[in-house]
mmCIF file of C-alpha atoms and ligand atoms in Angstrom:
data_model
loop_
_atom_site.group_PDB
_atom_site.id
_atom_site.type_symbol
_atom_site.label_atom_id
_atom_site.label_comp_id
_atom_site.label_asym_id
_atom_site.label_seq_id
_atom_site.Cartn_x
_atom_site.Cartn_y
_atom_site.Cartn_z
ATOM 1 C CA MET H 1 2.941 -3.315 44.335
ATOM 2 C CA ASN H 2 0.940 -0.532 42.874
ATOM 3 C CA ALA H 3 1.351 1.299 39.522
ATOM 4 C CA ASP H 4 3.907 3.906 40.810
ATOM 5 C CA THR H 5 6.129 1.269 42.365
ATOM 6 C CA TRP H 6 6.186 -0.645 39.065
ATOM 7 C CA LYS H 7 7.155 2.492 37.220
ATOM 8 C CA GLU H 8 10.023 3.123 39.551
ATOM 9 C CA ALA H 9 11.180 -0.542 39.164
ATOM 10 C CA ALA H 10 11.018 -0.293 35.530
ATOM 11 C CA ALA H 11 13.199 2.889 35.614
ATOM 12 C CA GLN H 12 15.752 0.979 37.592
ATOM 13 C CA ASN H 13 16.018 -2.243 35.617
ATOM 14 C CA LEU H 14 14.441 -2.063 32.229
ATOM 15 C CA MET H 15 16.457 -0.692 29.162
ATOM 16 C CA SER H 16 15.005 2.639 28.218
ATOM 17 C CA ASN H 17 14.372 1.953 24.581
ATOM 18 C CA TYR H 18 10.556 2.280 24.986
ATOM 19 C CA GLY H 19 10.798 5.567 26.809
ATOM 20 C CA VAL H 20 8.500 6.317 29.809
ATOM 21 C CA ARG H 21 5.225 4.381 29.891
ATOM 22 C CA ASN H 22 2.487 5.982 31.980
ATOM 23 C CA ILE H 23 -0.145 3.208 32.022
ATOM 24 C CA VAL H 24 0.179 -0.216 33.795
ATOM 25 C CA LEU H 25 -2.488 -2.348 32.205
ATOM 26 C CA ALA H 26 -3.867 -5.247 34.260
ATOM 27 C CA ARG H 27 -6.714 -6.809 32.298
ATOM 28 C CA GLY H 28 -8.513 -6.750 28.953
ATOM 29 C CA LYS H 29 -11.689 -8.029 27.390
ATOM 30 C CA GLY H 30 -12.982 -7.084 23.984
ATOM 31 C CA SER H 31 -12.147 -3.411 23.006
ATOM 32 C CA ARG H 32 -11.660 -2.605 26.677
ATOM 33 C CA VAL H 33 -8.510 -2.653 28.914
ATOM 34 C CA TRP H 34 -8.180 -1.786 32.434
ATOM 35 C CA ASP H 35 -5.156 -0.395 34.542
ATOM 36 C CA MET H 36 -3.958 -1.534 37.943
ATOM 37 C CA ASP H 37 -6.307 1.082 39.676
ATOM 38 C CA GLY H 38 -9.211 -0.301 37.708
ATOM 39 C CA ARG H 39 -9.491 2.620 35.298
ATOM 40 C CA GLU H 40 -11.151 1.506 32.010
ATOM 41 C CA TYR H 41 -9.821 2.486 28.487
ATOM 42 C CA LEU H 42 -11.206 2.004 25.099
ATOM 43 C CA ASP H 43 -8.467 0.425 23.073
ATOM 44 C CA PHE H 44 -8.110 1.787 19.526
ATOM 45 C CA LEU H 45 -4.631 0.450 19.158
ATOM 46 C CA SER H 46 -5.131 -3.236 19.698
ATOM 47 C CA GLY H 47 -1.506 -3.738 20.711
ATOM 48 C CA ILE H 48 -0.563 -2.235 17.306
ATOM 49 C CA SER H 49 -2.777 -4.419 15.260
ATOM 50 C CA VAL H 50 -2.256 -7.554 17.422
ATOM 51 C CA ASN H 51 -5.551 -8.057 19.211
ATOM 52 C CA ASN H 52 -7.646 -8.068 16.085
ATOM 53 C CA LEU H 53 -10.285 -10.140 17.682
ATOM 54 C CA GLY H 54 -10.199 -7.833 20.884
ATOM 55 C CA HIS H 55 -8.624 -8.767 24.147
ATOM 56 C CA CYS H 56 -8.765 -12.340 25.344
ATOM 57 C CA PRO H 57 -11.383 -13.790 22.864
ATOM 58 C CA ASP H 58 -13.003 -16.874 24.357
ATOM 59 C CA ARG H 59 -12.174 -19.402 21.639
ATOM 60 C CA VAL H 60 -8.487 -18.267 21.504
ATOM 61 C CA VAL H 61 -8.268 -18.292 25.284
ATOM 62 C CA ALA H 62 -9.761 -21.820 25.326
ATOM 63 C CA ALA H 63 -7.505 -23.168 22.700
ATOM 64 C CA ILE H 64 -4.472 -21.868 24.399
ATOM 65 C CA GLN H 65 -5.464 -23.285 27.734
ATOM 66 C CA ARG H 66 -6.254 -26.659 26.176
ATOM 67 C CA GLN H 67 -2.920 -26.878 24.384
ATOM 68 C CA VAL H 68 -0.772 -25.616 27.308
ATOM 69 C CA ALA H 69 -2.088 -28.525 29.253
ATOM 70 C CA GLU H 70 -1.267 -30.948 26.526
ATOM 71 C CA LEU H 71 2.190 -30.149 25.103
ATOM 72 C CA MET H 72 3.899 -26.823 25.476
ATOM 73 C CA HIS H 73 6.943 -27.309 23.311
ATOM 74 C CA CYS H 74 8.736 -30.187 21.521
ATOM 75 C CA SER H 75 11.273 -28.361 19.090
ATOM 76 C CA ASN H 76 11.100 -28.716 15.223
ATOM 77 C CA LEU H 77 13.081 -31.931 15.537
ATOM 78 C CA TYR H 78 9.495 -33.554 15.794
ATOM 79 C CA LEU H 79 6.387 -32.877 13.701
ATOM 80 C CA VAL H 80 3.811 -30.631 15.402
ATOM 81 C CA PRO H 81 0.363 -31.216 14.073
ATOM 82 C CA GLN H 82 -0.971 -27.757 14.911
ATOM 83 C CA GLN H 83 1.866 -26.398 12.800
ATOM 84 C CA VAL H 84 1.072 -28.564 9.766
ATOM 85 C CA GLU H 85 -2.692 -27.607 9.994
ATOM 86 C CA LEU H 86 -1.915 -23.918 10.341
ATOM 87 C CA ALA H 87 0.146 -24.108 7.275
ATOM 88 C CA ARG H 88 -2.605 -25.834 5.352
ATOM 89 C CA GLN H 89 -5.140 -23.264 6.366
ATOM 90 C CA LEU H 90 -3.057 -20.294 5.574
ATOM 91 C CA CYS H 91 -2.195 -21.806 2.143
ATOM 92 C CA GLU H 92 -5.750 -22.482 1.511
ATOM 93 C CA LEU H 93 -6.453 -18.595 2.189
ATOM 94 C CA CYS H 94 -3.918 -17.175 -0.159
ATOM 95 C CA PHE H 95 -1.544 -17.583 -3.116
ATOM 96 C CA ALA H 96 1.066 -19.516 -1.059
ATOM 97 C CA ASP H 97 1.929 -23.244 -1.185
ATOM 98 C CA ARG H 98 4.198 -23.595 1.867
ATOM 99 C CA ALA H 99 4.718 -21.935 5.321
ATOM 100 C CA PHE H 100 7.552 -21.460 7.741
ATOM 101 C CA PHE H 101 6.772 -20.234 11.325
ATOM 102 C CA ALA H 102 8.960 -17.896 13.563
ATOM 103 C CA ASN H 103 8.165 -15.766 16.660
ATOM 104 C CA SER H 104 7.941 -12.197 15.328
ATOM 105 C CA GLY H 105 7.583 -10.018 12.388
ATOM 106 C CA ALA H 106 11.261 -8.993 12.227
ATOM 107 C CA GLU H 107 12.254 -12.739 12.249
ATOM 108 C CA VAL H 108 9.883 -13.730 9.309
ATOM 109 C CA ASN H 109 11.049 -10.769 7.440
ATOM 110 C CA GLU H 110 14.603 -11.796 8.059
ATOM 111 C CA GLY H 111 13.411 -15.280 6.594
ATOM 112 C CA ALA H 112 11.930 -13.549 3.664
ATOM 113 C CA ILE H 113 15.131 -11.851 2.877
ATOM 114 C CA LYS H 114 17.130 -15.147 3.153
ATOM 115 C CA LEU H 115 14.552 -16.905 1.062
ATOM 116 C CA ALA H 116 14.656 -14.302 -1.690
ATOM 117 C CA ARG H 117 18.450 -14.232 -1.660
ATOM 118 C CA LEU H 118 18.810 -18.014 -1.746
ATOM 119 C CA TYR H 119 16.236 -18.530 -4.516
ATOM 120 C CA SER H 120 17.971 -15.806 -6.625
ATOM 121 C CA ARG H 121 21.516 -17.242 -6.044
ATOM 122 C CA ILE H 122 20.336 -20.688 -7.054
ATOM 123 C CA LYS H 123 18.269 -19.533 -10.073
ATOM 124 C CA PHE H 124 20.500 -16.699 -11.300
ATOM 125 C CA GLY H 125 23.946 -16.856 -9.676
ATOM 126 C CA GLU H 126 25.598 -15.019 -7.002
ATOM 127 C CA ASN H 127 25.459 -11.434 -8.189
ATOM 128 C CA ARG H 128 21.616 -10.975 -7.811
ATOM 129 C CA TYR H 129 21.025 -10.256 -4.142
ATOM 130 C CA GLU H 130 19.710 -6.660 -3.762
ATOM 131 C CA ILE H 131 16.211 -5.937 -2.370
ATOM 132 C CA ILE H 132 14.496 -2.843 -3.156
ATOM 133 C CA THR H 133 12.284 -1.374 -0.371
ATOM 134 C CA VAL H 134 10.707 1.875 -0.056
ATOM 135 C CA LYS H 135 10.970 5.093 2.017
ATOM 136 C CA ASN H 136 8.943 5.249 5.145
ATOM 137 C CA SER H 137 8.703 1.569 5.230
ATOM 138 C CA PHE H 138 9.037 -0.519 8.441
ATOM 139 C CA HIS H 139 10.197 -4.017 8.344
ATOM 140 C CA GLY H 140 11.631 -4.683 11.833
ATOM 141 C CA ARG H 141 14.602 -4.100 14.292
ATOM 142 C CA THR H 142 17.035 -6.871 13.460
ATOM 143 C CA LEU H 143 20.052 -5.662 11.462
ATOM 144 C CA ALA H 144 18.818 -6.941 8.149
ATOM 145 C CA THR H 145 15.193 -5.715 8.645
ATOM 146 C CA LEU H 146 16.191 -2.231 9.961
ATOM 147 C CA THR H 147 18.289 -1.929 6.913
ATOM 148 C CA ALA H 148 15.336 -2.996 4.780
ATOM 149 C CA THR H 149 13.399 -0.272 6.614
ATOM 150 C CA GLY H 150 13.586 2.903 4.582
ATOM 151 C CA GLN H 151 13.932 5.234 7.619
ATOM 152 C CA GLU H 152 17.304 6.790 8.661
ATOM 153 C CA LYS H 153 16.052 7.371 12.154
ATOM 154 C CA ILE H 154 15.599 3.526 12.541
ATOM 155 C CA GLN H 155 19.109 2.814 11.223
ATOM 156 C CA LYS H 156 21.076 5.654 12.888
ATOM 157 C CA GLY H 157 23.874 4.382 15.054
ATOM 158 C CA PHE H 158 23.862 0.767 13.927
ATOM 159 C CA ASP H 159 26.391 0.949 11.131
ATOM 160 C CA PRO H 160 27.864 -0.847 9.474
ATOM 161 C CA LEU H 161 24.659 -2.063 8.007
ATOM 162 C CA PRO H 162 24.311 -5.253 5.892
ATOM 163 C CA VAL H 163 24.688 -4.596 2.072
ATOM 164 C CA GLY H 164 22.131 -5.359 -0.427
ATOM 165 C CA PHE H 165 19.338 -2.872 0.075
ATOM 166 C CA LYS H 166 18.225 -0.018 -2.016
ATOM 167 C CA TYR H 167 15.291 2.406 -1.487
ATOM 168 C CA ALA H 168 12.649 3.813 -3.848
ATOM 169 C CA GLN H 169 9.579 5.981 -3.243
ATOM 170 C CA PHE H 170 6.356 4.419 -2.049
ATOM 171 C CA ASN H 171 3.526 4.830 -4.610
ATOM 172 C CA ASP H 172 5.917 5.945 -7.248
ATOM 173 C CA LEU H 173 6.321 3.096 -9.917
ATOM 174 C CA GLU H 174 8.874 5.185 -11.926
ATOM 175 C CA SER H 175 11.137 5.608 -8.838
ATOM 176 C CA VAL H 176 11.144 1.763 -8.245
ATOM 177 C CA ARG H 177 11.698 1.149 -12.007
ATOM 178 C CA GLU H 178 14.680 3.385 -12.021
ATOM 179 C CA THR H 179 16.122 1.519 -8.911
ATOM 180 C CA VAL H 180 15.982 -1.954 -10.540
ATOM 181 C CA THR H 181 19.454 -3.188 -11.712
ATOM 182 C CA SER H 182 20.933 -6.494 -12.737
ATOM 183 C CA SER H 183 21.716 -7.049 -9.075
ATOM 184 C CA THR H 184 18.041 -6.865 -8.057
ATOM 185 C CA CYS H 185 16.467 -9.974 -6.675
ATOM 186 C CA ALA H 186 13.408 -8.830 -5.031
ATOM 187 C CA ILE H 187 10.999 -5.921 -4.175
ATOM 188 C CA MET H 188 9.583 -5.608 -0.701
ATOM 189 C CA VAL H 189 6.738 -3.444 0.405
ATOM 190 C CA GLU H 190 3.857 -3.124 2.773
ATOM 191 C CA PRO H 191 0.506 -2.950 0.903
ATOM 192 C CA VAL H 192 -0.423 -0.433 3.590
ATOM 193 C CA GLN H 193 2.283 1.293 5.410
ATOM 194 C CA GLY H 194 1.625 1.383 9.111
ATOM 195 C CA GLU H 195 4.646 2.867 11.164
ATOM 196 C CA GLY H 196 5.217 5.120 8.003
ATOM 197 C CA GLY H 197 2.029 7.100 8.401
ATOM 198 C CA VAL H 198 -0.856 4.740 7.560
ATOM 199 C CA THR H 199 -0.605 5.058 3.695
ATOM 200 C CA PRO H 200 -2.338 2.619 1.474
ATOM 201 C CA ALA H 201 -0.563 1.647 -1.828
ATOM 202 C CA THR H 202 -2.424 2.860 -4.776
ATOM 203 C CA PRO H 203 -3.840 0.060 -6.999
ATOM 204 C CA GLU H 204 -1.634 1.247 -9.858
ATOM 205 C CA PHE H 205 1.427 0.864 -7.773
ATOM 206 C CA MET H 206 0.626 -2.578 -6.620
ATOM 207 C CA SER H 207 -0.257 -3.890 -10.053
ATOM 208 C CA GLY H 208 2.736 -2.086 -11.546
ATOM 209 C CA LEU H 209 5.082 -3.724 -9.002
ATOM 210 C CA ARG H 210 3.730 -7.133 -10.066
ATOM 211 C CA GLU H 211 4.323 -6.347 -13.842
ATOM 212 C CA LEU H 212 7.914 -5.075 -13.050
ATOM 213 C CA CYS H 213 8.659 -8.168 -11.015
ATOM 214 C CA ASP H 214 7.402 -10.417 -13.833
ATOM 215 C CA LYS H 215 9.302 -8.500 -16.473
ATOM 216 C CA HIS H 216 12.651 -8.791 -14.703
ATOM 217 C CA GLN H 217 12.057 -12.085 -12.938
ATOM 218 C CA LEU H 218 12.093 -10.463 -9.408
ATOM 219 C CA LEU H 219 10.276 -11.762 -6.310
ATOM 220 C CA LEU H 220 7.556 -9.655 -4.997
ATOM 221 C CA ILE H 221 7.413 -9.666 -1.123
ATOM 222 C CA PHE H 222 4.499 -8.287 0.696
ATOM 223 C CA ASP H 223 5.013 -7.448 4.305
ATOM 224 C CA GLU H 224 1.529 -7.904 5.948
ATOM 225 C CA ILE H 225 2.563 -7.973 9.398
ATOM 226 C CA GLN H 226 0.467 -4.868 10.439
ATOM 227 C CA CYS H 227 -2.099 -4.871 7.552
ATOM 228 C CA GLY H 228 -2.933 -8.506 7.361
ATOM 229 C CA MET H 229 -5.222 -10.709 9.162
ATOM 230 C CA ALA H 230 -8.608 -9.211 8.111
ATOM 231 C CA ARG H 231 -7.487 -5.682 9.369
ATOM 232 C CA CYS H 232 -7.983 -4.227 5.727
ATOM 233 C CA GLY H 233 -11.212 -5.792 4.831
ATOM 234 C CA LYS H 234 -9.787 -9.124 3.322
ATOM 235 C CA MET H 235 -8.018 -11.808 5.126
ATOM 236 C CA PHE H 236 -4.808 -10.310 3.566
ATOM 237 C CA ALA H 237 -4.544 -6.662 2.451
ATOM 238 C CA HIS H 238 -3.128 -7.470 -1.021
ATOM 239 C CA GLN H 239 -6.380 -9.323 -1.852
ATOM 240 C CA ALA H 240 -8.112 -6.057 -1.834
ATOM 241 C CA TYR H 241 -5.931 -5.115 -4.816
ATOM 242 C CA GLY H 242 -6.150 -8.453 -6.685
ATOM 243 C CA VAL H 243 -2.299 -8.609 -6.911
ATOM 244 C CA GLU H 244 -0.499 -11.641 -5.654
ATOM 245 C CA PRO H 245 3.098 -11.614 -4.196
ATOM 246 C CA ASP H 246 5.537 -14.505 -4.391
ATOM 247 C CA ILE H 247 6.319 -14.190 -0.692
ATOM 248 C CA MET H 248 4.351 -12.895 2.186
ATOM 249 C CA THR H 249 5.007 -12.346 5.961
ATOM 250 C CA LEU H 250 2.649 -12.229 8.689
ATOM 251 C CA ALA H 251 2.889 -11.806 12.478
ATOM 252 C CA LYS H 252 1.196 -9.557 14.916
ATOM 253 C CA ALA H 253 -2.615 -10.566 14.790
ATOM 254 C CA LEU H 254 -1.953 -14.268 13.655
ATOM 255 C CA GLY H 255 -1.772 -15.206 17.352
ATOM 256 C CA ASN H 256 -3.912 -12.401 18.613
ATOM 257 C CA GLY H 257 -1.356 -11.812 21.293
ATOM 258 C CA LEU H 258 0.832 -14.879 21.325
ATOM 259 C CA PRO H 259 4.109 -14.478 19.504
ATOM 260 C CA ILE H 260 3.945 -16.012 16.010
ATOM 261 C CA GLY H 261 5.090 -15.068 12.688
ATOM 262 C CA ALA H 262 4.596 -16.810 9.314
ATOM 263 C CA LEU H 263 6.706 -16.694 6.073
ATOM 264 C CA LEU H 264 4.613 -17.897 3.210
ATOM 265 C CA ALA H 265 5.752 -18.506 -0.414
ATOM 266 C CA ARG H 266 4.636 -20.179 -3.562
ATOM 267 C CA GLU H 267 6.180 -23.620 -4.236
ATOM 268 C CA GLU H 268 9.052 -22.703 -6.640
ATOM 269 C CA VAL H 269 10.379 -20.185 -4.174
ATOM 270 C CA ALA H 270 9.588 -22.062 -1.064
ATOM 271 C CA GLN H 271 11.494 -25.343 -2.119
ATOM 272 C CA VAL H 272 14.891 -23.555 -1.853
ATOM 273 C CA PHE H 273 14.530 -23.827 1.927
ATOM 274 C CA GLN H 274 16.100 -27.339 2.408
ATOM 275 C CA PRO H 275 17.258 -28.915 5.790
ATOM 276 C CA GLY H 276 19.885 -26.664 7.416
ATOM 277 C CA THR H 277 18.955 -23.465 5.477
ATOM 278 C CA HIS H 278 16.733 -21.889 8.142
ATOM 279 C CA GLY H 279 15.137 -22.555 11.433
ATOM 280 C CA SER H 280 13.864 -21.516 14.782
ATOM 281 C CA THR H 281 13.815 -23.327 18.248
ATOM 282 C CA PHE H 282 10.333 -21.923 19.174
ATOM 283 C CA GLY H 283 8.925 -21.194 15.823
ATOM 284 C CA GLY H 284 5.624 -22.967 15.005
ATOM 285 C CA GLY H 285 5.232 -24.493 18.621
ATOM 286 C CA PRO H 286 1.999 -26.301 19.530
ATOM 287 C CA VAL H 287 0.693 -23.366 21.691
ATOM 288 C CA VAL H 288 1.077 -20.361 19.352
ATOM 289 C CA CYS H 289 -0.177 -22.546 16.417
ATOM 290 C CA ALA H 290 -3.213 -23.664 18.497
ATOM 291 C CA ALA H 291 -4.005 -19.964 19.107
ATOM 292 C CA ALA H 292 -3.468 -18.999 15.387
ATOM 293 C CA LEU H 293 -5.821 -21.904 14.279
ATOM 294 C CA ALA H 294 -8.460 -20.476 16.849
ATOM 295 C CA VAL H 295 -8.023 -16.987 15.392
ATOM 296 C CA ILE H 296 -8.408 -18.100 11.848
ATOM 297 C CA GLU H 297 -11.441 -20.199 12.856
ATOM 298 C CA GLU H 298 -13.097 -17.286 14.591
ATOM 299 C CA MET H 299 -12.311 -14.971 11.583
ATOM 300 C CA ARG H 300 -13.703 -17.280 9.031
ATOM 301 C CA GLU H 301 -16.753 -18.217 10.988
ATOM 302 C CA ASN H 302 -17.885 -14.594 11.781
ATOM 303 C CA ASN H 303 -16.664 -13.129 8.554
ATOM 304 C CA ILE H 304 -14.426 -10.772 10.304
ATOM 305 C CA SER H 305 -12.783 -9.226 7.107
ATOM 306 C CA ASP H 306 -16.101 -8.153 5.795
ATOM 307 C CA ARG H 307 -16.934 -6.663 9.325
ATOM 308 C CA ALA H 308 -13.629 -4.764 9.231
ATOM 309 C CA LEU H 309 -14.428 -3.359 5.853
ATOM 310 C CA GLN H 310 -17.976 -2.244 6.781
ATOM 311 C CA MET H 311 -16.894 -0.768 10.274
ATOM 312 C CA GLY H 312 -13.930 0.860 8.620
ATOM 313 C CA ASN H 313 -16.114 2.706 6.094
ATOM 314 C CA TYR H 314 -18.453 3.642 8.863
ATOM 315 C CA PHE H 315 -15.741 4.911 11.168
ATOM 316 C CA VAL H 316 -14.163 7.040 8.295
ATOM 317 C CA GLY H 317 -17.616 8.451 7.456
ATOM 318 C CA GLN H 318 -18.122 9.460 11.227
ATOM 319 C CA LEU H 319 -14.556 10.868 11.303
ATOM 320 C CA LYS H 320 -15.199 12.901 8.160
ATOM 321 C CA ASN H 321 -18.603 14.336 9.667
ATOM 322 C CA ALA H 322 -17.092 15.033 12.891
ATOM 323 C CA PHE H 323 -13.958 16.812 11.550
ATOM 324 C CA ALA H 324 -15.835 19.009 8.955
ATOM 325 C CA GLY H 325 -14.387 22.465 9.204
ATOM 326 C CA ILE H 326 -11.608 21.588 11.622
ATOM 327 C CA PRO H 327 -8.333 23.207 10.209
ATOM 328 C CA ALA H 328 -5.994 20.950 12.192
ATOM 329 C CA VAL H 329 -7.110 17.766 10.126
ATOM 330 C CA LYS H 330 -5.307 17.520 6.817
ATOM 331 C CA GLU H 331 -6.343 14.006 5.555
ATOM 332 C CA ILE H 332 -8.246 10.839 6.738
ATOM 333 C CA ARG H 333 -6.916 7.754 5.027
ATOM 334 C CA GLY H 334 -6.630 3.917 5.339
ATOM 335 C CA LEU H 335 -8.112 0.685 4.359
ATOM 336 C CA GLY H 336 -10.688 -1.167 6.469
ATOM 337 C CA LEU H 337 -9.990 -0.664 10.058
ATOM 338 C CA MET H 338 -6.441 0.598 9.560
ATOM 339 C CA ILE H 339 -7.006 4.257 9.747
ATOM 340 C CA GLY H 340 -4.809 7.350 9.941
ATOM 341 C CA VAL H 341 -5.609 10.930 10.565
ATOM 342 C CA GLU H 342 -2.897 13.291 9.251
ATOM 343 C CA LEU H 343 -2.939 16.442 11.241
ATOM 344 C CA THR H 344 -1.307 19.926 10.455
ATOM 345 C CA ILE H 345 -0.007 19.847 13.965
ATOM 346 C CA GLN H 346 2.096 17.257 16.058
ATOM 347 C CA GLY H 347 0.009 14.580 17.357
ATOM 348 C CA ALA H 348 1.624 13.668 20.666
ATOM 349 C CA ASP H 349 -0.488 16.093 22.724
ATOM 350 C CA VAL H 350 -3.716 14.702 21.018
ATOM 351 C CA VAL H 351 -2.778 11.192 21.960
ATOM 352 C CA LYS H 352 -2.143 12.322 25.491
ATOM 353 C CA GLN H 353 -5.506 14.030 25.723
ATOM 354 C CA CYS H 354 -7.232 10.912 24.437
ATOM 355 C CA GLN H 355 -5.438 8.849 27.030
ATOM 356 C CA GLU H 356 -6.661 11.114 29.790
ATOM 357 C CA LYS H 357 -10.288 10.774 28.361
ATOM 358 C CA GLY H 358 -9.891 7.008 28.362
ATOM 359 C CA VAL H 359 -9.174 6.258 24.810
ATOM 360 C CA LEU H 360 -5.903 4.550 23.582
ATOM 361 C CA LEU H 361 -4.511 5.331 20.126
ATOM 362 C CA ASN H 362 -1.007 6.583 18.845
ATOM 363 C CA CYS H 363 0.711 8.706 16.416
ATOM 364 C CA THR H 364 3.159 7.865 13.727
ATOM 365 C CA MET H 365 5.558 10.080 11.750
ATOM 366 C CA GLY H 366 4.936 12.763 14.274
ATOM 367 C CA ASN H 367 1.667 14.040 12.913
ATOM 368 C CA VAL H 368 -0.584 10.993 11.895
ATOM 369 C CA LEU H 369 -2.998 9.740 14.433
ATOM 370 C CA ARG H 370 -3.172 5.954 14.067
ATOM 371 C CA MET H 371 -6.316 3.952 14.747
ATOM 372 C CA LEU H 372 -6.196 0.202 14.691
ATOM 373 C CA PRO H 373 -9.286 -0.770 16.832
ATOM 374 C CA PRO H 374 -10.175 -4.380 17.303
ATOM 375 C CA LEU H 375 -12.136 -5.763 14.262
ATOM 376 C CA THR H 376 -15.065 -6.421 16.684
ATOM 377 C CA VAL H 377 -15.479 -2.704 17.561
ATOM 378 C CA THR H 378 -18.986 -1.428 17.719
ATOM 379 C CA HIS H 379 -20.645 1.564 16.047
ATOM 380 C CA GLU H 380 -20.877 3.254 19.405
ATOM 381 C CA GLU H 381 -17.266 2.878 20.135
ATOM 382 C CA CYS H 382 -16.466 4.488 16.790
ATOM 383 C CA ASP H 383 -18.787 7.295 17.517
ATOM 384 C CA GLN H 384 -17.250 7.935 20.806
ATOM 385 C CA VAL H 385 -13.771 8.196 19.470
ATOM 386 C CA ALA H 386 -14.883 10.380 16.468
ATOM 387 C CA ASN H 387 -16.589 12.735 18.820
ATOM 388 C CA LEU H 388 -13.740 12.764 21.418
ATOM 389 C CA LEU H 389 -11.136 13.622 18.581
ATOM 390 C CA ALA H 390 -13.394 16.325 17.246
ATOM 391 C CA THR H 391 -13.750 17.964 20.601
ATOM 392 C CA ILE H 392 -10.020 17.787 21.200
ATOM 393 C CA LEU H 393 -9.163 19.134 17.666
ATOM 394 C CA LYS H 394 -11.808 21.611 17.159
ATOM 395 C CA ASP H 395 -10.135 24.682 18.893
ATOM 396 C CA VAL H 396 -6.633 23.797 17.640
ATOM 397 C CA PRO H 397 -5.469 26.234 14.950
ATOM 398 C CA ALA H 398 -3.864 24.693 11.781
ATOM 399 C CA ALA H 399 -0.068 25.164 12.028
ATOM 400 C CA GLU H 400 1.461 23.732 8.933
ATOM 401 C CA ASN H 401 4.967 24.275 9.837
ATOM 402 C CA LEU H 402 4.596 22.515 13.125
ATOM 403 C CA ALA H 403 4.073 19.105 11.441
ATOM 404 C CA LYS H 404 7.439 18.929 9.701
HETATM 405 N N1 LIG W 1 6.748 -5.248 9.498
HETATM 406 C C1 LIG W 1 5.793 -4.408 9.759
HETATM 407 C C2 LIG W 1 4.935 -3.809 8.741
HETATM 408 C C3 LIG W 1 5.526 -3.969 11.185
HETATM 409 O O1 LIG W 1 4.478 -3.103 11.423
HETATM 410 C C4 LIG W 1 6.294 -4.510 12.162
HETATM 411 C C5 LIG W 1 6.135 -3.936 13.513
HETATM 412 O O2 LIG W 1 5.550 -3.040 13.823
HETATM 413 C C6 LIG W 1 7.282 -5.344 11.882
HETATM 414 C C7 LIG W 1 7.623 -5.688 10.645
HETATM 415 C C8 LIG W 1 8.178 -5.992 12.885
HETATM 416 O O3 LIG W 1 7.399 -6.837 13.671
HETATM 417 P P1 LIG W 1 7.970 -7.304 15.215
HETATM 418 O O4 LIG W 1 7.864 -6.088 16.011
HETATM 419 O O5 LIG W 1 7.048 -8.369 15.508
HETATM 420 O O6 LIG W 1 9.367 -7.841 14.935
#
C-alpha cells in the first residue's frame, strides 16, 4: 500500500477526531523522519515533546529489544524490578518519595486528582475536594482531566462534567488567591503551559503558589507531562524555579515513545494510596520501564538538560536575529527547548509551508508556532529552522485582528 491508499483506508475506518493527516511517516532517526515515499523531514515537534532523545535512540532501542525478549507483561500482581528501579531513580531526581505508573498523561493526572482528593478527605474530611486549575491549561482528555483543563473548547459537548474544579488565571496570583475557598484541596498547574500557547509561569507565580498552598494546607500539583524530562533545561521544569510541588505527573518523554506515565508524590501524600485505591493493568510494565530507565541513563550520562538549556538559548537568539523587523512576529517565549513564537496572524498556513519545505512543527491557540525539537538538536538544524521561518514570515503583513 502507498501513502494515498493508507489515507483512503483511514478515511473509511478511523474515527475523525484527529482530522485529516497528510503525512504517512515510515521511519525516524535522531532529528529526522522519513515518509513512505522516502521524503525527509526535520522534526521540530518530537511527537509533541515525546522523542526528547530524538527518534530511535540506540540505548533505548536496545533496552526495549532486550526486555521484550525476556518478559513483556506480568501484571501488578507480581513485582516488576524495572518498575522499582525506575521509581527509585525518579525519586532520587526530585522531591518525591514514591511513584505510581500508568500509561499516559491523562491517566496519571487522573491519578493525581484521585490522590489529592483522597489525601484531603482523610486529613480534613469530606468537604474539601475542589481543585483549582488555570485558564488555557491542558491536562488530558478523560472526563476528569478535560474538566481540569481550563479551555471550554476541550469540554464542549461532554456535559455533565465532574464537579470539583475551579479556574483561575495563569500567572495571576491574586486570581488564584480569590478562587481558594474552604472546599479547596489542591492547585494544579503546568510550570510551562504547552497546548495553551507555550507560556512559562513567572517565578513569582510559582513561588506564590507554594506559599498559598502552605498557608492553606493545599496540595500543589505540577503537571510536567509536556515540560518535564529535561526539555526546559532541568530534569523537571519546576527545578528551574526552585519551587517544589507535593505531587508531579510525567508522561510523554519518559518513555521516548513508549507509553508510560508517572505519578510522583512526597511520602505523607503518597501513603494514602493503599491496596484497592488505584491501579492499572499495563502500568509500570517491564518493557516501558526498561525504556524509561534507558532514557534517564542517557539523559544523566550526557547532561541532556544542560544541553537543552544551551541549545534553547542559542535557538531563541537565532530566532530573534532572524525575525528582526518582521511585523508578523509578536513574541518569542519559552524555557529551554520548549519554544513558542506568537504571531499577529493565524499560524496554520505557516505550519503548512514549513511542512512543504521539510520541517515539522505545529501551532497552538491558533497563532503560536510551537517548537519542541529533540534535545539532541544541532546548531545547524536550529539555524535551518530560524532561516526558513524568517523567509516564510518576512513578507507577511502584521494583521492584529486575524489572530483572535
Ligand atoms: N498534560 C499536559 C501538560 C499535556 O501536554 C498532555 C498532552 O498533550 C496531557 C496532560 C495529556 O497526556 P496524554 O495525551 O498522554 O493523555
